Amino acid sequence: MTPPSGGVTAPPRPGGDPDSRPAAPARPRPAPRQRVPFAPGPLRLASPARRLRLVLAAVVVVVVAFVARLVQLQALDASTYARAAEKQRLRTIDLPAVRGQITDRNGVPFATSVDARAAYADPVEVNGVEETAARLAPLLGVPAAELRAKLSGTPRRFVYLARARSPEVGRQVTALRLPGIGTEPESRRTYPAGSLAANVVGFIGTDGHGLAGFEHAADQRLAGVDGHKTIEFGRNGPQIPIGVDDERAPVPGATLVLTLDRDIQWMAQRALEDQVVATGAENGTVVVMDPRTGELLALATAPTFDPNAPLRAPADARGNRALSEVYEPGSTNKVITAAAALEGGAVTPETPFVIPPTLTLAGKTFHDAEEHGVEHLTFAGVLAKSSNIGTVLASQRVGKERLYATMRAFGFGDPPGLGLPGESRGILPPPGTWSRTQQYTISFGQGVSMSALHIASVYATVANGGVRVAPTLVRGWVEPEGGFAPAPAAETRRVLGATTARQLRDMLEAVTSDEGTAPAARIPGYRVAGKTGTSQRVDSECRCYRGYTASFVGFAPADKPALLVEVVLQNPKNGHFGGVVAAPVFHDVMTFALKTRAVPPTGTRSPTLPLTVP
């Protein structure tokens, strides 16, 4: 049989026809899978070795976490937590130093410190903030709301509730036995003399530091050095007996001794206050000075204030007008023109002057305070009668450069140097800026402005033979140990020759004669020299001249000066001439001061100077 083309011939099967071979046995087919419902069987637990490894790993993690935390606490954050713990245990209490006194020259106190109590709280230990505040408020004089704020909402273990309360209040607070509330001793500033010398002494604030006067200027030395005490307390409040107990004792402040005399200050202040009221003046100043030493024995201003309650007075009453308030001195400035003319040899006391009714210079007409015809006066008469025209004529012989130099030599343009706040240097423009008429107006005290103390120093220089002694208010200090340290000697310099000073003293003595402008200043038994001043007053509101400044400054005994008194009244309404409203105050204060200082009359006669030309 021929196979199909392209096929493969199968080998012949034994036994005949290959189709007749036996069939291969059939392979059995697998039975189909059947879905069996899920039935949970028992869990297979990890082997013991596996469980041990898991436990060890967990332990290692926990140990590492603890170690890391310990490293953070003891190495990295140790100081922070130590400080926090210490802060919770320790309490530091300030121990204020006792403030030094301020006294007059004889040791009579103007300012002193007395025993007082401070109330404090440990807010952590307070039980019942509302009740505690309500019970303390009427005793301490502090609103309950303010006390509640201090007793709550603060992490501090110590807070002051009230300061400078009386010992009796302290005893009442202690008697309440309130948890967390206590008192401690301290001092309270008081001013036993009240308003006496208040503008010199000043006052302190609630923080115990000075705010005015010498309380401010000498605050550091008066205050001393505060101390402190640090105590360690346990968790429940009591002090740990063997804990921290560190104390630094306070150092008391030194006592300031002023040059003021309490009695003379009292008289000056009383006489001034009475005259301010009587004349309707806005304010006034009195200066009492020893021209030989520069020591100020009184420095009074009116109106004044009580430093025990300073805020009850207006701010302008708490300053020191004698140092800070400047004004145009008017005729009291004529002594400087006279000094420049005499010292330069331009005139003598007997030099004659023809005084016309008016004088026109540089387009301005000058006149005297009172109308008059043509007068024939000596230079002594020009000063005694306070002639503006005569002074202008004398200034022409001096020149503006010499006039300016003389004012500077007397201290104009510099602060007085007392060391008190608010001292003014005045207003003294250099001569290169003067207008055509300013040379003439400055000669009789208009166009410049000075303080009362500037003017007092000028006359003290004349009284002291031409030697200027810088004014001073400080006599010395009493140290906490008890020793007295005197103040440095005042600066001195010669301004005028002795002859010029003597001539001026004689001419100023004529001012208090019957022919002068201030006979009301005379004191029986004593020779008195001085000068009146009546100047137009600059009003800052209108920036114009409105009202007057009335003044008188003088010294006694005129031939051997021991005391100087100056009186200034600003804008008096009932009279405005210095010889009428200021000279009587001078008389009263000088009379009292001479007696207080036991200054005897010299017993000599006043010189006779011709005031008019025959």
XYZ file of C-alpha atoms in Angstrom:
614
model
C 0.000 0.000 0.000
C 1.479 3.233 -1.016
C 1.405 5.922 1.696
C 0.014 9.243 1.003
C 2.487 11.594 -0.540
C 4.547 13.338 2.056
C 3.494 11.006 4.889
C 5.516 8.873 7.254
C 5.341 5.109 7.082
C 4.571 3.618 10.468
C 6.485 0.523 11.351
C 4.506 -2.557 10.949
C 2.964 -3.927 14.131
C 3.745 -7.509 14.698
C 1.093 -9.843 13.758
C -0.478 -8.316 10.865
C -2.357 -5.174 10.203
C -1.214 -2.243 12.176
C -4.788 -1.218 12.780
C -5.415 -4.397 14.555
C -2.949 -3.701 17.454
C -4.390 -3.541 20.958
C -5.317 -0.042 22.369
C -3.263 1.541 25.184
C -4.915 1.607 28.573
C -6.841 4.906 29.338
C -5.384 7.367 32.019
C -7.799 7.917 34.838
C -9.192 11.560 35.056
C -8.953 13.335 38.474
C -12.139 13.753 40.346
C -13.477 17.381 40.373
C -12.713 19.498 43.519
C -15.478 20.066 45.928
C -15.864 23.289 48.043
C -15.553 22.498 51.677
C -17.011 25.083 54.201
C -14.325 26.973 56.408
C -14.015 25.699 59.892
C -11.370 27.400 62.208
C -8.912 25.103 63.696
C -6.619 25.499 66.700
C -3.955 28.422 66.599
C -0.386 27.512 66.130
C 1.653 29.157 68.993
C 5.171 30.493 68.450
C 7.877 28.387 69.776
C 9.381 29.265 73.176
C 12.539 30.567 71.542
C 10.559 32.912 69.331
C 8.612 34.247 72.323
C 11.821 34.902 74.251
C 13.283 36.901 71.417
C 10.167 39.131 71.237
C 10.230 39.813 74.977
C 13.924 40.643 74.910
C 13.403 43.067 72.020
C 10.634 44.868 73.897
C 12.785 45.109 77.014
C 15.649 46.535 75.004
C 13.387 49.194 73.471
C 12.096 50.222 76.907
C 15.583 50.333 78.423
C 16.921 52.407 75.535
C 14.024 54.860 75.962
C 14.706 55.165 79.691
C 18.418 55.620 79.116
C 17.782 58.275 76.477
C 15.424 60.115 78.820
C 17.924 59.911 81.684
C 20.660 61.258 79.454
C 18.384 64.147 78.468
C 17.420 64.902 82.054
C 20.799 64.452 83.712
C 23.145 65.575 80.971
C 21.395 67.795 78.476
C 18.611 69.465 80.542
C 20.066 68.986 84.021
C 20.805 72.663 84.646
C 17.377 73.741 83.400
C 15.495 71.391 85.711
C 17.827 72.152 88.584
C 17.114 75.851 88.236
C 13.375 75.192 88.063
C 13.502 73.053 91.187
C 15.620 75.598 92.990
C 13.235 78.374 92.015
C 10.381 76.461 93.608
C 12.294 76.004 96.854
C 14.036 79.368 97.224
C 12.590 82.740 98.096
C 14.679 85.934 97.901
C 13.530 88.853 100.014
C 14.866 92.357 99.433
C 16.226 94.134 102.493
C 15.911 97.864 101.707
C 18.568 100.161 103.095
C 17.473 102.936 105.436
C 17.533 106.180 103.460
C 19.732 108.927 104.851
C 18.231 112.070 106.347
C 18.259 115.556 104.868
C 18.821 118.154 107.597
C 19.428 121.859 107.991
C 22.852 123.177 108.980
C 22.146 122.425 112.653
C 20.948 118.846 112.156
C 17.199 119.560 112.268
C 15.628 117.076 109.821
C 13.728 118.184 106.739
C 13.433 114.578 105.536
C 13.802 111.376 107.523
C 12.818 107.708 107.429
C 10.615 106.072 110.050
C 9.783 102.472 110.922
C 7.180 100.926 108.626
C 5.864 97.552 107.459
C 5.395 95.881 104.084
C 2.658 93.291 103.558
C 3.507 90.399 101.249
C 2.015 87.109 100.077
C 3.059 83.644 98.933
C 0.249 83.094 96.399
C 0.811 79.315 96.435
C -0.031 79.140 100.135
C -3.066 81.450 100.045
C -6.373 79.735 100.836
C -9.347 81.531 99.317
C -8.200 84.444 97.203
C -11.563 86.238 97.367
C -11.860 86.104 101.135
C -8.188 86.991 101.693
C -8.405 90.033 99.426
C -11.655 91.181 101.034
C -10.184 91.021 104.554
C -6.913 92.753 103.660
C -8.289 95.560 101.484
C -9.616 97.835 104.282
C -6.451 97.380 106.358
C -3.959 98.033 103.568
C -5.983 100.710 101.793
C -5.675 98.781 98.526
C -8.710 97.877 96.370
C -9.753 94.254 96.719
C -9.603 93.801 92.942
C -5.945 94.827 92.918
C -5.165 92.391 95.721
C -6.959 89.559 93.914
C -4.843 90.182 90.837
C -1.661 89.914 92.900
C -2.794 86.799 94.749
C -3.731 84.818 91.643
C -2.357 84.201 88.205
C 1.313 84.375 89.146
C 3.878 81.588 89.504
C 5.954 83.651 91.936
C 6.231 82.626 95.552
C 6.611 86.192 96.790
C 4.679 89.360 95.919
C 4.280 92.665 97.758
C 0.711 93.643 98.560
C 1.455 97.063 100.119
C 4.526 99.028 101.146
C 5.349 101.657 103.765
C 2.407 100.965 106.054
C 2.497 101.853 109.737
C 3.637 99.277 112.313
C 0.074 99.234 113.657
C -1.255 98.148 110.254
C 1.440 95.477 110.189
C 0.276 94.164 113.562
C -3.338 94.064 112.382
C -2.389 92.097 109.254
C -0.382 89.609 111.299
C -3.269 89.180 113.738
C -5.515 87.914 110.923
C -3.348 84.767 110.608
C -4.140 84.392 106.928
C -2.288 81.532 105.213
C 0.373 82.790 102.828
C 0.222 86.388 104.151
C 3.033 88.034 106.108
C 4.688 91.347 106.958
C 8.281 92.501 107.085
C 9.944 95.631 108.488
C 11.005 98.481 106.196
C 11.221 102.275 106.355
C 8.902 105.054 105.177
C 9.992 108.526 104.058
C 8.448 111.399 105.927
C 8.945 115.170 105.977
C 8.426 116.447 109.524
C 8.782 120.105 108.498
C 5.995 119.804 105.898
C 6.317 122.416 103.170
C 9.345 124.078 104.778
C 12.176 124.032 102.202
C 10.156 121.528 100.174
C 11.345 122.949 96.857
C 14.959 122.369 97.908
C 14.493 119.004 99.633
C 12.159 117.481 97.023
C 10.303 114.174 97.473
C 10.498 110.487 96.557
C 8.242 108.230 94.493
C 6.505 104.996 95.423
C 9.618 103.050 94.405
C 11.646 104.858 97.053
C 13.735 106.913 94.632
C 13.897 110.710 94.534
C 11.811 112.620 92.004
C 12.690 116.250 92.796
C 15.112 118.459 94.709
C 18.009 116.881 96.566
C 15.996 113.688 96.996
C 16.573 113.290 93.253
C 19.960 114.996 92.838
C 21.593 113.031 95.691
C 19.444 109.901 95.364
C 22.274 107.373 95.087
C 24.149 108.531 98.170
C 20.992 108.992 100.226
C 19.584 105.592 99.243
C 22.526 103.488 100.392
C 22.818 99.893 99.137
C 19.934 97.447 99.480
C 20.578 93.967 100.834
C 18.799 90.674 100.296
C 18.016 87.409 102.044
C 17.494 84.059 100.287
C 15.653 81.305 102.196
C 14.922 77.674 101.183
C 11.426 76.359 101.877
C 9.997 72.855 101.895
C 7.072 71.577 99.840
C 4.442 72.603 102.358
C 5.824 76.030 103.168
C 8.059 75.863 106.285
C 11.675 76.938 106.062
C 14.203 74.113 105.742
C 16.432 74.471 108.826
C 19.613 73.260 107.103
C 18.665 74.628 103.660
C 19.922 77.685 101.859
C 19.999 80.772 104.095
C 22.026 83.502 102.384
C 21.879 87.112 103.579
C 23.622 90.338 102.539
C 23.004 93.137 105.033
C 21.894 96.523 103.628
C 24.185 99.547 103.878
C 22.342 102.653 105.177
C 22.441 105.873 103.179
C 24.431 108.917 104.252
C 22.785 111.995 105.766
C 22.868 115.193 103.707
C 23.480 118.363 105.727
C 22.299 121.483 103.921
C 23.467 125.055 104.463
C 19.877 126.182 105.136
C 18.941 127.524 108.549
C 15.520 126.158 109.466
C 14.469 129.272 111.377
C 15.527 131.724 108.674
C 13.907 129.496 106.030
C 10.677 129.561 108.022
C 10.682 133.365 108.280
C 11.520 133.828 104.597
C 8.769 131.468 103.547
C 6.129 132.977 105.833
C 6.900 136.602 104.871
C 6.922 135.716 101.189
C 3.657 133.782 101.287
C 1.944 136.633 103.084
C 3.146 139.187 100.511
C 2.200 137.028 97.531
C -1.339 136.929 98.890
C -1.385 140.625 99.832
C -0.181 141.825 96.421
C -2.041 139.244 94.335
C 1.268 138.121 92.785
C 1.478 134.944 90.751
C 4.459 133.705 92.733
C 7.532 134.883 94.590
C 11.064 134.016 95.672
C 13.289 134.894 98.621
C 17.026 134.179 98.742
C 19.082 134.562 101.944
C 22.836 134.158 101.547
C 26.104 134.610 103.403
C 28.163 136.540 100.821
C 31.445 135.600 102.493
C 30.960 131.823 102.086
C 28.349 131.521 99.360
C 26.162 129.469 101.722
C 22.425 129.819 101.154
C 20.613 130.154 104.464
C 17.133 130.239 102.919
C 15.708 129.557 99.486
C 11.958 130.086 99.612
C 9.326 130.022 96.878
C 5.589 130.579 97.010
C 3.272 128.900 96.350
C 4.902 125.683 97.479
C 3.778 122.134 98.327
C 3.788 119.475 101.044
C 6.268 116.688 100.134
C 4.236 114.274 102.267
C 1.526 114.566 99.595
C 3.248 116.076 96.533
C 0.610 115.142 93.971
C -1.942 117.365 95.650
C -0.051 120.423 94.361
C 0.316 121.503 90.712
C 3.569 120.637 88.965
C 4.807 124.243 88.793
C 4.596 124.514 92.604
C 6.940 121.530 93.026
C 9.881 123.056 91.144
C 12.418 125.583 92.396
C 11.693 128.977 90.832
C 14.789 130.597 92.336
C 16.893 128.404 90.024
C 14.684 127.572 87.075
C 12.465 130.607 86.453
C 14.216 133.346 84.480
C 12.994 136.905 84.088
C 14.263 140.258 82.868
C 15.945 141.673 85.995
C 15.241 145.315 85.243
C 16.949 147.887 87.419
C 18.782 145.343 89.591
C 20.940 144.799 86.498
C 22.113 148.443 86.648
C 24.729 147.519 89.248
C 26.551 145.526 86.537
C 26.594 148.539 84.203
C 27.843 150.633 87.117
C 30.523 148.057 87.937
C 31.749 147.994 84.326
C 31.856 151.816 84.191
C 33.659 152.220 87.527
C 36.109 149.357 86.975
C 37.069 150.685 83.553
C 37.585 154.213 84.864
C 34.851 155.633 82.656
C 33.139 157.279 85.642
C 33.430 157.896 89.344
C 30.583 158.124 91.873
C 30.747 161.942 91.560
C 30.746 162.091 87.734
C 27.934 164.477 86.680
C 25.206 163.467 84.231
C 22.544 165.633 82.599
C 19.349 163.607 82.480
C 16.813 164.849 79.898
C 13.085 163.972 80.172
C 13.503 161.476 77.315
C 16.365 160.181 75.210
C 16.131 158.896 71.637
C 18.818 156.533 70.386
C 18.812 154.165 67.382
C 15.222 155.092 66.684
C 13.977 154.243 70.182
C 12.874 156.697 72.853
C 13.935 155.941 76.415
C 12.368 157.407 79.545
C 12.469 156.924 83.279
C 9.827 155.307 85.475
C 8.466 158.709 86.467
C 8.156 161.836 84.339
C 10.595 164.645 85.154
C 12.267 167.640 83.640
C 15.964 167.983 83.036
C 17.862 166.606 86.034
C 21.497 167.022 87.041
C 22.669 163.922 88.861
C 25.953 162.418 89.876
C 26.588 158.827 88.878
C 25.751 157.881 92.477
C 22.472 159.748 92.032
C 21.775 157.864 88.758
C 21.989 154.565 90.663
C 20.177 155.815 93.777
C 17.251 157.177 91.774
C 17.373 154.241 89.312
C 17.463 156.437 86.219
C 17.162 154.453 82.983
C 18.377 157.413 80.935
C 21.414 157.993 83.152
C 22.304 154.295 82.944
C 22.025 154.350 79.130
C 24.344 157.365 79.004
C 26.869 155.543 81.224
C 26.659 152.425 79.041
C 27.777 154.493 76.049
C 31.062 155.031 77.878
C 31.394 151.296 78.519
C 30.590 149.693 75.180
C 28.718 146.477 74.580
C 31.781 144.186 74.596
C 32.881 145.277 78.072
C 29.297 145.189 79.348
C 28.917 141.620 78.086
C 32.268 140.555 79.569
C 31.291 141.966 82.982
C 27.983 140.089 83.002
C 29.799 136.858 82.130
C 32.312 137.480 84.919
C 29.421 137.769 87.392
C 28.134 134.340 86.314
C 25.441 135.278 83.800
C 25.078 132.656 81.091
C 26.146 129.778 83.379
C 23.931 127.639 85.641
C 24.354 128.465 89.354
C 25.976 125.077 89.943
C 24.051 123.910 92.994
C 23.570 120.448 91.526
C 19.768 120.623 91.622
C 17.549 119.672 88.684
C 16.174 122.480 86.531
C 18.955 125.029 87.028
C 18.853 127.599 84.218
C 21.817 129.399 82.676
C 19.536 132.295 81.718
C 19.395 134.090 78.376
C 22.443 136.183 77.521
C 23.005 136.541 73.767
C 26.553 137.346 72.590
C 27.126 141.009 71.697
C 27.537 140.207 68.013
C 23.827 139.375 67.873
C 22.584 142.460 69.747
C 20.284 144.803 67.916
C 21.063 148.529 67.638
C 19.067 149.251 70.761
C 19.903 146.163 72.810
C 23.106 147.653 74.204
C 20.995 150.333 75.827
C 18.112 148.151 77.035
C 20.456 145.520 78.487
C 22.212 148.228 80.501
C 19.042 148.699 82.577
C 17.972 145.043 82.595
C 15.776 144.409 79.566
C 16.764 142.106 76.717
C 18.439 139.546 79.016
C 16.878 137.048 81.422
C 18.333 135.576 84.592
C 17.217 133.603 87.623
C 16.863 135.092 91.082
C 19.983 133.267 92.216
C 22.035 134.841 89.405
C 21.083 138.317 90.640
C 21.705 137.407 94.285
C 25.194 136.207 93.376
C 25.991 139.543 91.680
C 25.188 141.527 94.825
C 26.948 138.991 97.037
C 30.082 139.565 94.957
C 29.861 143.322 95.497
C 29.245 142.766 99.218
C 32.276 140.446 99.419
C 34.721 143.063 98.185
C 34.536 142.034 94.511
C 35.301 138.329 95.073
C 32.633 135.981 93.769
C 32.021 132.900 95.924
C 29.912 130.330 94.109
C 26.578 129.772 95.890
C 26.162 126.445 97.630
C 23.453 124.494 99.412
C 25.466 121.524 100.683
C 27.411 121.808 103.923
C 28.507 118.175 103.992
C 27.572 114.543 104.634
C 27.282 112.437 107.760
C 28.446 108.956 106.803
C 26.648 105.826 108.133
C 29.622 105.196 110.417
C 29.106 108.637 111.977
C 31.913 110.750 110.554
C 31.237 114.139 108.954
C 32.621 114.815 105.480
C 32.462 118.542 104.648
C 31.590 119.621 101.142
C 34.433 120.892 98.947
C 35.182 124.574 99.350
C 33.162 126.799 97.032
C 34.891 128.125 93.937
C 36.036 131.739 94.245
C 37.293 134.294 91.738
C 37.863 138.022 91.757
C 35.445 139.910 89.529
C 35.982 143.504 90.688
C 38.753 145.405 92.350
C 38.311 146.124 96.041
C 38.028 149.879 95.381
C 35.261 149.411 92.818
C 33.374 147.098 95.187
C 33.633 149.656 98.011
C 32.398 152.443 95.743
C 29.428 150.331 94.681
C 28.567 149.500 98.310
C 28.502 153.187 99.196
C 26.373 154.019 96.141
C 23.931 151.178 96.897
C 23.598 152.387 100.474
C 22.253 155.662 99.104
C 19.366 153.685 97.529
C 17.885 153.138 101.011
C 18.163 156.820 101.957
C 15.247 159.208 101.888
C 16.370 160.363 98.445
C 16.608 156.804 97.071
C 13.962 154.369 95.836
C 13.850 152.022 98.854
C 13.713 153.759 102.239
C 11.334 150.951 103.302
C 14.325 148.599 103.336
C 16.106 150.434 106.146
C 16.660 148.625 109.465
C 17.186 150.686 112.643
C 20.742 150.386 113.920
C 22.142 148.817 110.747
C 23.573 150.225 107.563
C 21.704 148.691 104.604
C 22.699 148.741 100.931
C 20.607 147.450 98.049
C 18.792 148.055 94.787
C 15.205 148.049 93.632
C 13.997 146.470 90.425
C 10.764 147.118 88.544
C 10.827 145.513 85.121
C 8.264 144.753 82.495
C 7.413 141.080 82.479
C 7.430 138.885 79.394
C 4.182 136.944 79.117
C 4.661 133.647 77.278
C 0.986 133.479 76.269
C 0.942 136.676 74.231
C 4.713 136.845 73.685
C 4.584 140.416 74.777
C 5.272 142.572 77.833
C 2.389 142.292 80.253
C 2.646 142.906 83.982
C 5.742 143.529 86.099
C 8.473 141.853 88.099
C 9.083 143.704 91.379
C 12.272 143.024 93.296
C 14.717 144.240 95.903
C 18.149 142.833 96.755
C 20.435 144.135 99.461
C 22.943 143.336 102.179
C 23.760 144.377 105.747
C 25.689 145.731 107.493
C 26.620 147.715 104.415
C 30.191 148.383 105.553
C 30.798 144.821 106.791
C 28.308 142.611 104.938
C 27.288 139.415 106.711
C 23.944 138.669 105.092
C 22.247 139.209 101.742
C 18.502 139.005 101.080
C 16.731 139.113 97.725
C 12.955 139.335 97.219
C 11.239 138.802 93.839
C 7.487 139.054 93.181
C 6.127 138.051 89.790
C 3.208 140.034 88.382
C 1.873 141.638 91.585
C -1.519 143.306 91.130
C -1.644 145.558 94.200
C 1.387 147.747 93.504
C 4.339 146.840 91.310
C 7.334 149.004 92.305
C 10.132 147.017 93.927
C 10.679 149.666 96.589
C 7.013 149.429 97.599
C 6.116 145.699 97.477
C 9.481 143.888 97.723
C 11.524 146.130 100.053
C 9.207 145.586 103.076
C 9.677 141.805 102.790
C 13.434 142.366 102.652
C 13.189 144.453 105.834
C 11.333 141.738 107.764
C 13.487 138.814 106.608
C 16.791 140.668 107.031
C 15.852 141.896 110.516
C 15.026 138.333 111.588
C 18.163 136.879 109.986
C 20.466 139.442 111.614
C 19.063 138.572 115.027
C 19.147 134.826 114.388
C 22.771 134.960 113.277
C 23.639 137.392 116.090
C 25.143 139.950 113.710
C 25.887 143.155 115.649
C 25.635 146.646 114.146
C 28.982 148.086 113.126
C 28.292 151.423 114.808
C 29.783 153.363 111.913
C 28.139 156.211 110.031
C 26.997 156.016 106.405
C 29.095 157.955 103.889
C 27.667 161.109 102.417
C 27.625 160.899 98.650
C 26.275 163.795 96.581
C 23.386 162.572 94.434
C 22.733 165.781 92.566
C 24.951 168.339 90.882
C 24.486 171.901 92.195
